[in-house]
Amino acid sequence: MRHIAVIGSGPAGYYTAEACQKQFGEDVRVDILDRLPVPFGLIRSGVAPDHQSIKGVSRRYEAVALTDNVRFVGNVSVGQDVTIDELRERYDAVVLATGAPLDRPLEIPGADLPGVVGSAAFVGWYNGHPDHADLAPPLLGKGAVVIGNGNVALDVARVLAKSEAEFEGADIVAHALEALGRSQIETVTLLGRRGPHQIAMTPKELGELGDLARATPVVDPADLPPPEDDAVLEPGQRKSVNHLRSFAARGTDPAKPVHIVFDFFAMPVAIEGDGRVERVIVERTALDLDGRARGTGETYVIPAALVVSCIGYRTPPIPGIPYDDRAGRFANDEGRILPGLYAVGWARRGPTGTIGTNRPDGFAIVEKIAGDLGEGSGKPGRPALDALLADRRVEVVTFRDWQKIDTAEIAAARSGAPREKFISVEAMLGTAKS
Ligand code: NAP
């Protein structure tokens, strides 16, 4: 028997558990620990609430969770309730699938002004993550600036621009829907420090901006390279750039009061305001031969009451675990960190790729674990963890407990309200243990 502890119940964690089942069959016990009483990590609190089809993948994780050899151990904070070393003493392998929940810092003057928020906080706010439910982003100014040209920046711009009716069927939390309903934002400026060919936006997601009820994407045709230059792009990127070309050709729609402005070759250099953000100072850029953005010295001002920085994420370090500070993730050799300790998903490779990228990642790490472990090392696994947590009076939430939370949330949605989520750990625990 092999005993494996996976820390983090997001996509990387569940794909690792699925891979363990495929690799070891009945000869494995996997415990998936999470500090929250609810599973699925980014699926619940990162994927945009209006992208329900992406969230549907959690049904696949549920099938894994409901087997006998995989267990969800929620409401257990590693580092607080139990240490990594204690887990390593009890399990044959410990896999860090902790994702990258921290924002990469925006290192420009004024980045700490009220009204400047990171995407982890903003996305967590509209998705009801307990850490960010109280964010209250300022939505009553006319301008918002979204920094970055990736899919997260797209999610944030779209959520800011959508009408209330367009969230029909979404699981956006009521406090965010209500605040967005009162939003006065008329212009969402997407700042890209490089150009249209360098965007990190996938075509399906970018295309959605062309079909919004009250918002129109604005692209300056002068920013677009000659069409024949698109030939060098890989097909997906070419499709994305085609969307930008069609937005540029279409121009603005006078019937739509909200503009999502793509400002390319635009690098934020400072954020200013009297006690809160009022404007972003932007420097025009040009691309070096190696494709990097270089400031040209020309600056201009964009008025904004809200700035959302969507420039990537970091994995929180754990004291004593080797960490690559530059990359913002655990230092590892193809997933191996220390004997018996592994990383997978964003904690291994950094915040790149789609949800599905984590599946081969999970399978690859389990292959390495299988090679390293052989027949197992005779460690006790589950019973030893249970004894430790009972001793420390940790209130563990099981997958069946989580299903009560899920049922209660769905019932709230059926009552006609937006699909409300529990946003405090206390409320989650109360329902789980009712
Ligand atoms: P990302 O794809 O890495 O994009 C980050 C963006 O921030 C890039 O445009 C980058 O520009 C820019 N940036 C970085 N540092 C900056 C700075 N100091 N100043 C200005 N701009 C800066 O990251 P992400 O959008 O956070 O997404 C993370 C991952 O999740 C990606 O793989 C993404 O595809 C995935 N995701 C997928 C979906 C979906 O499929 N629906 C939704 C959300 C997220 P440079 O290119 O110039 O560095």
Short mmCIF file of C-alpha atoms and ligand atoms in Angstrom, two decimals:
data_model
loop_
_atom_site.label_atom_id
_atom_site.label_comp_id
_atom_site.label_asym_id
_atom_site.label_seq_id
_atom_site.Cartn_x
_atom_site.Cartn_y
_atom_site.Cartn_z
CA MET A 1 0.00 0.00 0.00
CA ARG A 2 1.21 3.54 -0.82
CA HIS A 3 0.03 6.50 1.24
CA ILE A 4 0.05 9.82 -0.56
CA ALA A 5 -0.88 13.25 0.78
CA VAL A 6 -1.76 15.95 -1.72
CA ILE A 7 -1.87 19.52 -0.42
CA GLY A 8 -4.46 21.52 -2.33
CA SER A 9 -7.75 20.36 -3.85
CA GLY A 10 -7.67 22.34 -7.09
CA PRO A 11 -7.24 20.84 -10.57
CA ALA A 12 -3.58 19.86 -10.00
CA GLY A 13 -4.52 18.07 -6.75
CA TYR A 14 -7.42 16.12 -8.22
CA TYR A 15 -5.60 15.16 -11.41
CA THR A 16 -2.76 13.87 -9.21
CA ALA A 17 -5.26 11.78 -7.24
CA GLU A 18 -6.78 10.45 -10.47
CA ALA A 19 -3.31 9.57 -11.71
CA CYS A 20 -2.59 7.72 -8.43
CA GLN A 21 -5.72 5.62 -8.95
CA LYS A 22 -4.69 4.80 -12.51
CA GLN A 23 -1.09 4.02 -11.50
CA PHE A 24 -1.61 2.06 -8.29
CA GLY A 25 -5.22 0.80 -8.53
CA GLU A 26 -6.47 -0.35 -5.12
CA ASP A 27 -2.95 -0.25 -3.74
CA VAL A 28 -3.01 3.44 -2.81
CA ARG A 29 -4.67 5.78 -0.34
CA VAL A 30 -4.69 9.46 -1.28
CA ASP A 31 -5.61 12.20 1.18
CA ILE A 32 -6.26 15.60 -0.41
CA LEU A 33 -5.84 18.30 2.23
CA ASP A 34 -7.21 21.81 1.82
CA ARG A 35 -7.21 24.76 4.19
CA LEU A 36 -10.77 25.64 3.08
CA PRO A 37 -13.82 23.51 3.91
CA VAL A 38 -14.67 23.50 0.17
CA PRO A 39 -12.76 21.72 -2.60
CA PHE A 40 -11.70 22.52 -6.18
CA GLY A 41 -9.44 25.55 -5.67
CA LEU A 42 -9.35 27.69 -8.80
CA ILE A 43 -12.43 26.00 -10.27
CA ARG A 44 -14.50 27.47 -7.46
CA SER A 45 -12.65 30.70 -6.81
CA GLY A 46 -10.62 31.52 -9.94
CA VAL A 47 -12.55 30.55 -13.07
CA ALA A 48 -14.88 33.37 -14.07
CA PRO A 49 -18.43 32.90 -12.76
CA ASP A 50 -19.88 33.34 -16.26
CA HIS A 51 -17.75 30.46 -17.57
CA GLN A 52 -19.87 27.65 -16.15
CA SER A 53 -18.86 25.19 -18.85
CA ILE A 54 -15.24 25.36 -17.63
CA LYS A 55 -16.40 24.89 -14.04
CA GLY A 56 -18.21 21.70 -15.10
CA VAL A 57 -14.87 19.86 -14.95
CA SER A 58 -15.35 19.62 -11.18
CA ARG A 59 -17.82 16.76 -11.88
CA ARG A 60 -14.83 14.75 -13.04
CA TYR A 61 -13.01 15.51 -9.78
CA GLU A 62 -16.13 14.51 -7.87
CA ALA A 63 -16.00 11.07 -9.47
CA VAL A 64 -12.43 10.72 -8.18
CA ALA A 65 -13.36 12.08 -4.76
CA LEU A 66 -16.19 9.61 -4.27
CA THR A 67 -14.02 6.52 -4.60
CA ASP A 68 -12.80 4.67 -1.52
CA ASN A 69 -9.10 5.28 -1.99
CA VAL A 70 -9.28 9.08 -2.31
CA ARG A 71 -10.34 11.30 0.57
CA PHE A 72 -10.96 15.07 0.88
CA VAL A 73 -9.61 16.39 4.18
CA GLY A 74 -10.92 19.96 4.27
CA ASN A 75 -10.43 22.76 6.79
CA VAL A 76 -6.88 21.60 7.53
CA SER A 77 -4.23 24.26 7.21
CA VAL A 78 -0.81 22.84 6.41
CA GLY A 79 1.79 24.81 8.34
CA GLN A 80 -0.71 25.54 11.08
CA ASP A 81 -2.71 22.39 11.89
CA VAL A 82 -0.02 20.03 10.62
CA THR A 83 3.47 20.62 9.24
CA ILE A 84 5.01 19.34 6.04
CA ASP A 85 7.54 17.37 8.09
CA GLU A 86 4.74 15.71 10.08
CA LEU A 87 3.09 14.73 6.82
CA ARG A 88 6.37 13.43 5.39
CA GLU A 89 6.80 11.25 8.49
CA ARG A 90 3.36 9.73 7.95
CA TYR A 91 3.01 9.48 4.13
CA ASP A 92 5.16 7.82 1.47
CA ALA A 93 4.86 10.90 -0.70
CA VAL A 94 3.64 14.46 -0.11
CA VAL A 95 2.64 16.46 -3.19
CA LEU A 96 2.33 20.24 -3.03
CA ALA A 97 -0.56 21.25 -5.30
CA THR A 98 -1.00 24.61 -3.63
CA GLY A 99 -1.32 26.64 -6.83
CA ALA A 100 -0.30 30.28 -7.02
CA PRO A 101 -2.84 32.29 -5.04
CA LEU A 102 -0.68 35.40 -4.47
CA ASP A 103 -0.51 38.32 -6.90
CA ARG A 104 2.82 39.09 -8.51
CA PRO A 105 3.61 42.48 -7.01
CA LEU A 106 3.16 45.53 -9.22
CA GLU A 107 6.41 47.29 -8.49
CA ILE A 108 5.64 50.90 -9.43
CA PRO A 109 5.14 53.97 -7.22
CA GLY A 110 1.57 54.25 -5.95
CA ALA A 111 0.82 50.53 -6.29
CA ASP A 112 -0.15 50.51 -2.60
CA LEU A 113 -2.82 53.24 -2.94
CA PRO A 114 -6.38 52.26 -2.01
CA GLY A 115 -8.21 51.36 -5.21
CA VAL A 116 -5.30 49.35 -6.62
CA VAL A 117 -6.07 45.65 -6.33
CA GLY A 118 -4.45 42.48 -7.58
CA SER A 119 -6.37 40.05 -9.74
CA ALA A 120 -6.20 37.32 -7.07
CA ALA A 121 -8.13 39.62 -4.74
CA PHE A 122 -10.52 40.94 -7.39
CA VAL A 123 -11.30 37.53 -8.87
CA GLY A 124 -11.59 36.08 -5.35
CA TRP A 125 -14.03 38.88 -4.49
CA TYR A 126 -16.50 38.16 -7.27
CA ASN A 127 -16.10 34.41 -6.76
CA GLY A 128 -16.73 34.54 -2.99
CA HIS A 129 -13.31 33.42 -1.72
CA PRO A 130 -13.36 33.93 2.07
CA ASP A 131 -10.00 35.76 1.95
CA HIS A 132 -11.32 38.42 -0.43
CA ALA A 133 -15.05 38.70 0.21
CA ASP A 134 -14.58 42.06 1.97
CA LEU A 135 -12.58 43.71 -0.82
CA ALA A 136 -15.23 46.31 -1.81
CA PRO A 137 -13.42 47.57 -4.95
CA PRO A 138 -14.25 51.17 -5.92
CA LEU A 139 -16.68 50.99 -8.86
CA LEU A 140 -18.19 54.46 -8.71
CA GLY A 141 -15.61 56.28 -10.85
CA LYS A 142 -15.91 56.47 -14.63
CA GLY A 143 -12.57 54.83 -15.43
CA ALA A 144 -10.93 51.51 -14.57
CA VAL A 145 -7.50 50.36 -15.68
CA VAL A 146 -6.72 46.67 -16.02
CA ILE A 147 -3.00 45.95 -16.27
CA GLY A 148 -1.92 42.94 -18.34
CA ASN A 149 -2.88 41.29 -21.61
CA GLY A 150 -3.58 37.75 -20.43
CA ASN A 151 -6.79 35.76 -19.96
CA VAL A 152 -7.18 36.98 -16.39
CA ALA A 153 -7.15 40.60 -17.59
CA LEU A 154 -9.85 39.59 -20.10
CA ASP A 155 -11.96 37.97 -17.36
CA VAL A 156 -11.70 41.08 -15.19
CA ALA A 157 -12.51 43.48 -18.04
CA ARG A 158 -15.50 41.38 -19.11
CA VAL A 159 -16.90 41.08 -15.58
CA LEU A 160 -16.54 44.87 -15.11
CA ALA A 161 -18.33 45.51 -18.41
CA LYS A 162 -21.21 43.06 -18.26
CA SER A 163 -24.77 44.00 -17.46
CA GLU A 164 -26.56 42.29 -14.58
CA ALA A 165 -28.70 40.28 -17.00
CA GLU A 166 -25.59 38.82 -18.62
CA PHE A 167 -24.76 37.04 -15.35
CA GLU A 168 -27.87 34.87 -15.67
CA GLY A 169 -26.80 31.30 -14.83
CA ALA A 170 -23.43 32.45 -13.45
CA ASP A 171 -22.32 31.72 -9.89
CA ILE A 172 -21.12 35.25 -9.20
CA VAL A 173 -21.74 36.02 -5.53
CA ALA A 174 -24.60 38.36 -4.67
CA HIS A 175 -22.40 41.04 -3.06
CA ALA A 176 -20.37 41.39 -6.27
CA LEU A 177 -23.39 41.33 -8.55
CA GLU A 178 -25.03 44.03 -6.48
CA ALA A 179 -21.89 46.22 -6.45
CA LEU A 180 -21.35 45.74 -10.19
CA GLY A 181 -24.99 46.65 -10.77
CA ARG A 182 -24.27 50.07 -9.22
CA SER A 183 -20.99 50.49 -11.12
CA GLN A 184 -20.45 53.82 -12.89
CA ILE A 185 -17.51 52.57 -14.94
CA GLU A 186 -17.72 53.68 -18.57
CA THR A 187 -14.19 52.95 -19.75
CA VAL A 188 -12.13 49.87 -18.95
CA THR A 189 -8.61 50.35 -20.31
CA LEU A 190 -6.60 47.19 -20.85
CA LEU A 191 -2.93 48.10 -20.64
CA GLY A 192 -0.56 45.88 -22.63
CA ARG A 193 3.10 46.73 -22.34
CA ARG A 194 3.68 45.00 -25.68
CA GLY A 195 1.60 44.76 -28.87
CA PRO A 196 -1.26 42.81 -30.47
CA HIS A 197 1.03 39.96 -31.55
CA GLN A 198 2.23 39.49 -27.96
CA ILE A 199 -1.14 39.16 -26.23
CA ALA A 200 -1.64 36.09 -24.01
CA MET A 201 -5.40 35.92 -24.66
CA THR A 202 -7.01 32.81 -26.12
CA PRO A 203 -9.36 33.29 -29.09
CA LYS A 204 -12.59 32.00 -27.57
CA GLU A 205 -12.22 34.24 -24.52
CA LEU A 206 -11.19 37.29 -26.57
CA GLY A 207 -14.04 36.80 -29.04
CA GLU A 208 -16.57 37.06 -26.21
CA LEU A 209 -15.82 40.78 -25.90
CA GLY A 210 -17.41 41.29 -29.30
CA ASP A 211 -20.80 40.04 -28.06
CA LEU A 212 -21.38 41.99 -24.86
CA ALA A 213 -24.75 43.63 -24.33
CA ARG A 214 -23.65 47.09 -23.23
CA ALA A 215 -19.92 47.18 -23.93
CA THR A 216 -17.84 47.43 -27.05
CA PRO A 217 -14.14 46.62 -27.51
CA VAL A 218 -12.03 49.45 -28.93
CA VAL A 219 -8.83 48.73 -30.87
CA ASP A 220 -6.83 51.43 -32.62
CA PRO A 221 -6.12 50.14 -36.17
CA ALA A 222 -2.77 51.97 -36.04
CA ASP A 223 -1.59 49.52 -33.34
CA LEU A 224 -2.05 46.50 -35.60
CA PRO A 225 0.87 45.20 -37.64
CA PRO A 226 0.32 44.69 -41.40
CA PRO A 227 -1.99 41.65 -41.90
CA GLU A 228 0.72 39.69 -43.75
CA ASP A 229 2.80 39.71 -40.54
CA ASP A 230 0.19 37.42 -38.93
CA ALA A 231 1.54 34.54 -41.03
CA VAL A 232 4.32 33.95 -38.48
CA LEU A 233 1.84 33.43 -35.64
CA GLU A 234 0.73 30.00 -34.50
CA PRO A 235 -2.92 29.34 -35.46
CA GLY A 236 -4.50 30.09 -32.06
CA GLN A 237 -2.65 33.38 -31.73
CA ARG A 238 -3.61 34.27 -35.31
CA LYS A 239 -7.26 33.75 -34.39
CA SER A 240 -6.87 36.03 -31.38
CA VAL A 241 -5.25 38.72 -33.51
CA ASN A 242 -8.08 38.32 -36.03
CA HIS A 243 -10.51 39.22 -33.27
CA LEU A 244 -8.52 42.38 -32.59
CA ARG A 245 -8.60 43.18 -36.32
CA SER A 246 -12.36 42.75 -36.44
CA PHE A 247 -12.82 44.92 -33.33
CA ALA A 248 -10.68 47.61 -34.98
CA ALA A 249 -12.66 47.39 -38.24
CA ARG A 250 -15.99 47.49 -36.45
CA GLY A 251 -15.36 50.69 -34.50
CA THR A 252 -17.47 51.65 -31.49
CA ASP A 253 -21.17 50.99 -31.18
CA PRO A 254 -23.00 54.18 -30.11
CA ALA A 255 -25.72 52.06 -28.49
CA LYS A 256 -23.22 50.60 -26.03
CA PRO A 257 -22.18 52.95 -23.25
CA VAL A 258 -19.17 51.00 -21.94
CA HIS A 259 -15.86 50.89 -23.81
CA ILE A 260 -13.16 48.27 -23.31
CA VAL A 261 -10.13 50.05 -24.72
CA PHE A 262 -7.07 48.03 -25.75
CA ASP A 263 -4.12 50.30 -25.08
CA PHE A 264 -1.08 48.56 -26.57
CA PHE A 265 2.58 49.50 -26.17
CA ALA A 266 1.54 51.02 -22.86
CA MET A 267 3.50 50.43 -19.64
CA PRO A 268 2.22 51.74 -16.32
CA VAL A 269 5.01 53.64 -14.56
CA ALA A 270 3.19 55.21 -11.58
CA ILE A 271 -0.20 55.41 -9.94
CA GLU A 272 -1.20 58.71 -8.36
CA GLY A 273 -4.02 60.17 -6.29
CA ASP A 274 -4.84 61.98 -3.12
CA GLY A 275 -5.28 59.14 -0.61
CA ARG A 276 -6.69 56.82 -3.30
CA VAL A 277 -6.06 56.05 -6.93
CA GLU A 278 -7.10 58.82 -9.32
CA ARG A 279 -4.84 58.31 -12.32
CA VAL A 280 -2.30 55.98 -13.92
CA ILE A 281 0.83 57.40 -15.53
CA VAL A 282 1.64 55.36 -18.60
CA GLU A 283 4.78 55.31 -20.72
CA ARG A 284 4.57 54.52 -24.41
CA THR A 285 6.79 51.56 -25.33
CA ALA A 286 8.46 50.14 -28.40
CA LEU A 287 9.62 46.56 -28.86
CA ASP A 288 13.31 45.71 -28.80
CA LEU A 289 14.67 43.23 -31.33
CA ASP A 290 14.35 40.50 -28.68
CA GLY A 291 10.63 41.33 -28.30
CA ARG A 292 10.89 43.10 -24.94
CA ALA A 293 9.02 46.32 -24.16
CA ARG A 294 11.27 49.37 -23.81
CA GLY A 295 10.00 52.75 -22.57
CA THR A 296 10.19 55.56 -25.14
CA GLY A 297 10.09 58.40 -22.61
CA GLU A 298 6.68 59.60 -23.84
CA THR A 299 4.14 59.51 -21.01
CA TYR A 300 0.43 60.23 -20.67
CA VAL A 301 -2.27 60.02 -18.02
CA ILE A 302 -5.32 57.75 -17.75
CA PRO A 303 -7.88 58.79 -15.13
CA ALA A 304 -9.03 55.82 -13.06
CA ALA A 305 -10.68 55.15 -9.71
CA LEU A 306 -9.90 51.43 -9.89
CA VAL A 307 -6.75 49.64 -11.05
CA VAL A 308 -6.70 45.85 -11.28
CA SER A 309 -3.26 44.39 -11.76
CA CYS A 310 -3.44 41.12 -13.75
CA ILE A 311 0.25 40.43 -14.23
CA GLY A 312 0.52 36.88 -12.93
CA TYR A 313 0.70 35.00 -9.67
CA ARG A 314 3.10 33.50 -7.13
CA THR A 315 3.04 30.38 -4.98
CA PRO A 316 3.36 31.20 -1.28
CA PRO A 317 6.63 29.84 0.10
CA ILE A 318 6.57 27.38 3.01
CA PRO A 319 9.33 27.81 5.60
CA GLY A 320 11.98 25.12 5.14
CA ILE A 321 10.86 24.12 1.62
CA PRO A 322 13.26 25.08 -1.23
CA TYR A 323 11.78 28.02 -3.13
CA ASP A 324 12.68 29.76 -6.39
CA ASP A 325 12.05 33.40 -5.56
CA ARG A 326 12.57 34.69 -9.09
CA ALA A 327 10.04 32.26 -10.57
CA GLY A 328 7.68 32.54 -7.58
CA ARG A 329 7.25 28.77 -7.12
CA PHE A 330 8.86 25.84 -5.32
CA ALA A 331 12.38 25.02 -6.47
CA ASN A 332 12.07 21.60 -8.07
CA ASP A 333 13.57 19.21 -10.55
CA GLU A 334 10.66 18.14 -12.77
CA GLY A 335 8.46 18.10 -9.69
CA ARG A 336 10.89 16.58 -7.20
CA ILE A 337 11.67 18.94 -4.31
CA LEU A 338 13.14 16.74 -1.56
CA PRO A 339 12.98 12.98 -0.93
CA GLY A 340 9.28 12.16 -0.60
CA LEU A 341 8.23 15.76 -1.37
CA TYR A 342 6.93 16.83 -4.78
CA ALA A 343 5.21 19.77 -6.49
CA VAL A 344 2.63 19.71 -9.24
CA GLY A 345 0.63 22.26 -11.26
CA TRP A 346 1.29 25.97 -10.77
CA ALA A 347 3.28 25.23 -7.58
CA ARG A 348 5.70 23.30 -9.82
CA ARG A 349 5.78 25.21 -13.11
CA GLY A 350 4.36 28.65 -12.32
CA PRO A 351 1.01 30.15 -13.38
CA THR A 352 0.76 29.06 -17.00
CA GLY A 353 -1.53 26.89 -19.08
CA THR A 354 -5.18 25.96 -18.89
CA ILE A 355 -6.99 23.78 -16.34
CA GLY A 356 -6.39 20.78 -18.61
CA THR A 357 -2.60 21.34 -18.62
CA ASN A 358 -2.63 20.09 -15.03
CA ARG A 359 -3.77 16.61 -16.06
CA PRO A 360 -0.58 15.50 -17.81
CA ASP A 361 1.29 17.30 -15.03
CA GLY A 362 -0.46 15.15 -12.41
CA PHE A 363 0.18 11.96 -14.36
CA ALA A 364 3.86 12.84 -14.85
CA ILE A 365 4.46 13.43 -11.14
CA VAL A 366 2.76 10.17 -10.18
CA GLU A 367 4.99 8.29 -12.60
CA LYS A 368 7.99 9.78 -10.79
CA ILE A 369 6.52 8.93 -7.41
CA ALA A 370 5.95 5.34 -8.56
CA GLY A 371 9.57 5.07 -9.68
CA ASP A 372 10.90 6.59 -6.45
CA LEU A 373 8.64 4.58 -4.13
CA GLY A 374 8.74 1.04 -5.37
CA GLU A 375 6.42 -0.96 -3.12
CA GLY A 376 6.02 1.83 -0.57
CA SER A 377 7.94 2.64 2.56
CA GLY A 378 5.59 1.19 5.15
CA LYS A 379 4.46 4.54 6.51
CA PRO A 380 1.08 4.59 8.27
CA GLY A 381 -0.76 7.29 6.24
CA ARG A 382 -4.39 8.09 7.06
CA PRO A 383 -4.84 6.71 10.59
CA ALA A 384 -1.73 8.57 11.76
CA LEU A 385 -2.98 11.86 10.31
CA ASP A 386 -6.43 11.34 11.80
CA ALA A 387 -4.93 10.73 15.25
CA LEU A 388 -2.82 13.87 15.01
CA LEU A 389 -5.73 16.06 13.87
CA ALA A 390 -8.06 14.63 16.52
CA ASP A 391 -5.42 15.33 19.13
CA ARG A 392 -5.26 18.95 17.94
CA ARG A 393 -9.05 19.22 17.79
CA VAL A 394 -9.07 20.17 14.13
CA GLU A 395 -12.60 20.10 12.71
CA VAL A 396 -12.08 18.16 9.49
CA VAL A 397 -14.55 18.58 6.62
CA THR A 398 -15.11 15.47 4.47
CA PHE A 399 -16.32 15.29 0.88
CA ARG A 400 -19.81 14.30 2.15
CA ASP A 401 -19.78 17.38 4.39
CA TRP A 402 -18.86 19.50 1.35
CA GLN A 403 -21.78 18.01 -0.56
CA LYS A 404 -24.10 19.50 2.08
CA ILE A 405 -22.58 22.92 1.39
CA ASP A 406 -22.97 22.36 -2.35
CA THR A 407 -26.60 21.28 -1.96
CA ALA A 408 -27.38 24.33 0.17
CA GLU A 409 -25.79 26.65 -2.40
CA ILE A 410 -27.71 25.07 -5.26
CA ALA A 411 -30.95 25.27 -3.28
CA ALA A 412 -30.35 29.00 -2.75
CA ALA A 413 -29.96 29.40 -6.50
CA ARG A 414 -33.18 27.50 -7.18
CA SER A 415 -35.04 29.92 -4.92
CA GLY A 416 -34.50 32.50 -7.65
CA ALA A 417 -31.59 34.34 -6.10
CA PRO A 418 -28.23 34.43 -7.89
CA ARG A 419 -26.28 31.28 -7.08
CA GLU A 420 -25.12 32.42 -3.67
CA LYS A 421 -22.02 30.90 -2.19
CA PHE A 422 -20.95 30.65 1.38
CA ILE A 423 -18.27 33.25 1.76
CA SER A 424 -17.23 32.74 5.36
CA VAL A 425 -15.49 29.67 6.68
CA GLU A 426 -17.82 29.73 9.72
CA ALA A 427 -20.93 29.55 7.50
CA MET A 428 -19.35 26.74 5.47
CA LEU A 429 -18.53 24.80 8.64
CA GLY A 430 -21.99 25.42 10.10
CA THR A 431 -23.63 23.93 7.02
CA ALA A 432 -21.13 21.10 6.64
CA LYS A 433 -21.70 19.94 10.20
CA SER A 434 -25.47 20.57 10.35
P1 NAP B 1 -0.45 35.60 -18.22
O1 NAP B 1 -1.13 34.84 -19.30
O2 NAP B 1 0.96 35.26 -17.90
O3 NAP B 1 -0.53 37.16 -18.59
C1 NAP B 1 0.11 38.12 -17.80
C2 NAP B 1 0.10 39.45 -18.52
O4 NAP B 1 0.67 40.42 -17.65
C3 NAP B 1 0.95 39.46 -19.80
O5 NAP B 1 0.26 40.21 -20.77
C4 NAP B 1 2.23 40.18 -19.34
O6 NAP B 1 2.87 40.89 -20.37
C5 NAP B 1 1.65 41.16 -18.36
N1 NAP B 1 2.63 41.66 -17.40
C6 NAP B 1 3.47 40.94 -16.61
N2 NAP B 1 4.20 41.76 -15.84
C7 NAP B 1 3.83 43.02 -16.16
C8 NAP B 1 4.23 44.30 -15.70
N3 NAP B 1 5.15 44.41 -14.76
N4 NAP B 1 3.65 45.39 -16.25
C9 NAP B 1 2.72 45.26 -17.20
N5 NAP B 1 2.27 44.07 -17.68
C10 NAP B 1 2.83 42.96 -17.15
O7 NAP B 1 -1.19 35.47 -16.83
P2 NAP B 1 -2.73 35.48 -16.41
O8 NAP B 1 -3.58 36.30 -17.29
O9 NAP B 1 -2.67 35.77 -14.95
O10 NAP B 1 -3.19 33.96 -16.61
C11 NAP B 1 -2.54 32.90 -15.89
C12 NAP B 1 -2.84 31.58 -16.61
O11 NAP B 1 -4.20 31.23 -16.43
C13 NAP B 1 -2.61 31.66 -18.11
O12 NAP B 1 -2.06 30.47 -18.57
C14 NAP B 1 -4.02 31.85 -18.64
O13 NAP B 1 -4.19 31.44 -19.98
C15 NAP B 1 -4.81 30.99 -17.69
N6 NAP B 1 -6.22 31.43 -17.67
C16 NAP B 1 -7.04 30.84 -18.59
C17 NAP B 1 -8.35 31.24 -18.65
C18 NAP B 1 -9.26 30.61 -19.66
O14 NAP B 1 -8.84 29.74 -20.39
N7 NAP B 1 -10.52 31.02 -19.76
C19 NAP B 1 -8.84 32.25 -17.81
C20 NAP B 1 -7.96 32.84 -16.90
C21 NAP B 1 -6.64 32.41 -16.84
P3 NAP B 1 4.18 40.31 -21.10
O15 NAP B 1 3.65 39.28 -22.07
O16 NAP B 1 4.77 41.50 -21.75
O17 NAP B 1 5.04 39.70 -20.03
#
